[in-house]
PDB file of C-alpha atoms in Angstrom:
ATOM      1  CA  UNK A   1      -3.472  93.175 -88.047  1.00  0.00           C
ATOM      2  CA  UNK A   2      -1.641  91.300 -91.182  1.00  0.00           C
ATOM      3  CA  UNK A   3      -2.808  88.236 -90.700  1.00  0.00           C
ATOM      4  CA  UNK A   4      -3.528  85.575 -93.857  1.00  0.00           C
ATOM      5  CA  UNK A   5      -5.751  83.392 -95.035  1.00  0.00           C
ATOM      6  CA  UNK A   6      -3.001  81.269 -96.318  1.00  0.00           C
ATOM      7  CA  UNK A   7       0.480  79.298 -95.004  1.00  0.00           C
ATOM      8  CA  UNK A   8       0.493  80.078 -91.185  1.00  0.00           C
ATOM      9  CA  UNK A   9       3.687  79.799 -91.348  1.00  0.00           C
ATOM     10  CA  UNK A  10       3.600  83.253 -93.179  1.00  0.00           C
ATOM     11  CA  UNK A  11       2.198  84.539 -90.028  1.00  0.00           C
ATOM     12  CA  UNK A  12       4.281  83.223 -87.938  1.00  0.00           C
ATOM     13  CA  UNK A  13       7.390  84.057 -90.053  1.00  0.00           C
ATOM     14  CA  UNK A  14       6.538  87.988 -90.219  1.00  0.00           C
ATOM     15  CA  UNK A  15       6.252  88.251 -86.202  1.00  0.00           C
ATOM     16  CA  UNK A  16       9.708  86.949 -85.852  1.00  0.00           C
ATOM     17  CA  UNK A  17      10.677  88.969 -88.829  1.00  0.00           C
ATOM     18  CA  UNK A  18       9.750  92.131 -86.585  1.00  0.00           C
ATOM     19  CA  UNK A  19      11.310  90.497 -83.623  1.00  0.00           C
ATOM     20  CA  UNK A  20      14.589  90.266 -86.049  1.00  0.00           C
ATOM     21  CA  UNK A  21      13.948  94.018 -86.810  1.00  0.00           C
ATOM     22  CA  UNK A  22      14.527  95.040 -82.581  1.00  0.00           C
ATOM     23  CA  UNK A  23      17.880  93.099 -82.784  1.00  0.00           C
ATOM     24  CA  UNK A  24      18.799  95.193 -85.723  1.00  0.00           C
ATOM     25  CA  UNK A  25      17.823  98.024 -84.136  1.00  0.00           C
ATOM     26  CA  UNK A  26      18.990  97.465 -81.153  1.00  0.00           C
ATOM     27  CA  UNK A  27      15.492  97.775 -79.129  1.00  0.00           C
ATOM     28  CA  UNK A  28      15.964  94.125 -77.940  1.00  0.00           C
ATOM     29  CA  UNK A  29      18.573  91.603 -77.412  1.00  0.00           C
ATOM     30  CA  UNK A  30      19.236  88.486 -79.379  1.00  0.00           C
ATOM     31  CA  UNK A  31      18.930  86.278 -76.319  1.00  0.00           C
ATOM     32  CA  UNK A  32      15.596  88.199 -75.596  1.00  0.00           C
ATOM     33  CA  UNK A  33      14.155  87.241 -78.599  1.00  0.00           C
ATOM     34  CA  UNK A  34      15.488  83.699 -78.889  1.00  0.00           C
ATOM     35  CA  UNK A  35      13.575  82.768 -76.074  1.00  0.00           C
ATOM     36  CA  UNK A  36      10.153  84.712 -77.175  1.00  0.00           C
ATOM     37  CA  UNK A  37      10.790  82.628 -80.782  1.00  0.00           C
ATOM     38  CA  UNK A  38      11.705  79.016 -78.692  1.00  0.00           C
ATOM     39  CA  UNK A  39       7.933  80.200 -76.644  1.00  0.00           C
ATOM     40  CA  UNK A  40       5.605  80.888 -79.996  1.00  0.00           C
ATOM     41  CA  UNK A  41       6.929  78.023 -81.518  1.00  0.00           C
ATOM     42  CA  UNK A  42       6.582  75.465 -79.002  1.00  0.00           C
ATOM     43  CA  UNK A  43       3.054  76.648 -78.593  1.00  0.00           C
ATOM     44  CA  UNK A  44       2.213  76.824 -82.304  1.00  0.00           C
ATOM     45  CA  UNK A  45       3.892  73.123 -82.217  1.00  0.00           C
ATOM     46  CA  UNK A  46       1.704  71.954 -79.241  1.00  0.00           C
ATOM     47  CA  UNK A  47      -1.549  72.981 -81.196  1.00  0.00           C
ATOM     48  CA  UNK A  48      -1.094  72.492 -84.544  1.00  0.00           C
ATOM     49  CA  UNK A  49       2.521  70.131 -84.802  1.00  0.00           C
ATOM     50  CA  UNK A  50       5.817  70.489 -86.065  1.00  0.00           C
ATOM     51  CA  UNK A  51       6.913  73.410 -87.694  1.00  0.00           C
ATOM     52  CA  UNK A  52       9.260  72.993 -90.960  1.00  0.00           C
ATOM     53  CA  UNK A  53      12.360  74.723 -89.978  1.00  0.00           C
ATOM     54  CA  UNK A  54      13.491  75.752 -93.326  1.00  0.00           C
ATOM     55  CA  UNK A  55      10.117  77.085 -94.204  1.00  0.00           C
ATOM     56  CA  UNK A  56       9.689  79.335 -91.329  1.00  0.00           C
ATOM     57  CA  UNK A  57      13.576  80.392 -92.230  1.00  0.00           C
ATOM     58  CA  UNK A  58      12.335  81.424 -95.637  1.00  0.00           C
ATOM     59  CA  UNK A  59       8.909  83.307 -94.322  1.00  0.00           C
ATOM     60  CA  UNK A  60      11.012  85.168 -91.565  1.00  0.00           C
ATOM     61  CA  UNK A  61      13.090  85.927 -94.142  1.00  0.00           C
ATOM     62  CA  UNK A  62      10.349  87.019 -96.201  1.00  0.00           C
ATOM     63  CA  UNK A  63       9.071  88.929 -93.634  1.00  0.00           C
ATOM     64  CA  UNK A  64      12.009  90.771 -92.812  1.00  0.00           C
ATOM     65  CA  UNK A  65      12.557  92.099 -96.245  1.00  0.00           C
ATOM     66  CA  UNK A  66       9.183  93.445 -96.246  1.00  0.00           C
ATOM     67  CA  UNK A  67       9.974  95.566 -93.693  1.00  0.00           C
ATOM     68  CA  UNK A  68      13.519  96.541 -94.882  1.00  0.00           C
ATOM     69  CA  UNK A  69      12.097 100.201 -95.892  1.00  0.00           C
ATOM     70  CA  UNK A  70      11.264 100.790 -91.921  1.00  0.00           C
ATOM     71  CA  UNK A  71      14.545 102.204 -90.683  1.00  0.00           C
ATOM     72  CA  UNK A  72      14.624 105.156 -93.560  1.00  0.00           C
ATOM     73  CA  UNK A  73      10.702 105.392 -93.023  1.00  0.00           C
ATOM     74  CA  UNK A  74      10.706 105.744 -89.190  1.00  0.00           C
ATOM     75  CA  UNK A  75      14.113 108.343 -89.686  1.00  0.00           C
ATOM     76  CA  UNK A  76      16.389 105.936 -87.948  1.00  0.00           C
ATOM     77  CA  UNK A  77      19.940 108.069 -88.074  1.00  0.00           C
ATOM     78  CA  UNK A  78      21.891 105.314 -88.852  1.00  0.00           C
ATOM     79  CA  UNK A  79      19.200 103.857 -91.701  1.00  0.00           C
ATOM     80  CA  UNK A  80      21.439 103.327 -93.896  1.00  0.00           C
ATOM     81  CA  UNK A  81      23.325 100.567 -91.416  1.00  0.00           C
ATOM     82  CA  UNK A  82      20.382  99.015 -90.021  1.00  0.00           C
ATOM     83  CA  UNK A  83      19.433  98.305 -94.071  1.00  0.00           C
ATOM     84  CA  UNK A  84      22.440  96.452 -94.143  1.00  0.00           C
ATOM     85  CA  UNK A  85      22.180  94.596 -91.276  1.00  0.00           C
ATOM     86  CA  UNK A  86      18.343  93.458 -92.286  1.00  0.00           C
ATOM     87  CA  UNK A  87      19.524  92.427 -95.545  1.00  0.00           C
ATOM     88  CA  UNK A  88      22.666  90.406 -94.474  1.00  0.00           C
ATOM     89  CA  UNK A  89      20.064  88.639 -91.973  1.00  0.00           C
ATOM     90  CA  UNK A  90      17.951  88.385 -95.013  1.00  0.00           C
ATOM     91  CA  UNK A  91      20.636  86.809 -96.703  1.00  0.00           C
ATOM     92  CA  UNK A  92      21.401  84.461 -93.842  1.00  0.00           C
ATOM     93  CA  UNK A  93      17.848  82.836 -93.323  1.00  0.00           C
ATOM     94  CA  UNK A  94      17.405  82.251 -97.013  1.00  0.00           C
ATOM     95  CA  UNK A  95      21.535  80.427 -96.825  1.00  0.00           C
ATOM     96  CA  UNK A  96      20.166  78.565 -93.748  1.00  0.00           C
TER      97      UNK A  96
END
């Protein structure tokens, strides 16, 4: 329902972002979404080709600051943590 007319790789980026957002809050596990991420994009790759690595970094990253307000808006008890914890990921894509 946020889909662009623009870089898919925004797209892309701001699903894994919310997959990045159940790690943080603990609604999935990291192995659980590795393997949904390794699925989308080898599928995305089969269709439309390689992906850049460091751009989809950057658009997750993107992605996941957008939705940094989401643990204080959805009265997560521990917001204040999970903030943390999406911005040091934050911080990590962009390094990486």
């Amino acid at each position: 329902d946020a889909a662009h007319l623009d870089d898919p790789l925004l797209d892309l980026g701001n699903y894994l972002a919310h997959l990045e957002m159940q790690v943080v809050g603990r609604t999935a596990e990291t192995g659980d979404i590795e393997t949904q991420q390794e699925t989308l994009i080898g599928a995305y790759e089969q269709i439309v080709g390689p992906v850049h690595a460091g751009a989809l970094k950057r658009f997750t990253a993107l992605g996941l600051f957008n939705l940094i307000h989401r643990p204080f808006r959805d009265w997560v008890p521990d917001w204040p943590e999970q903030t943390e914890q999406m911005l040091e990921r934050v911080e990590t894509l962009f390094a990486g």
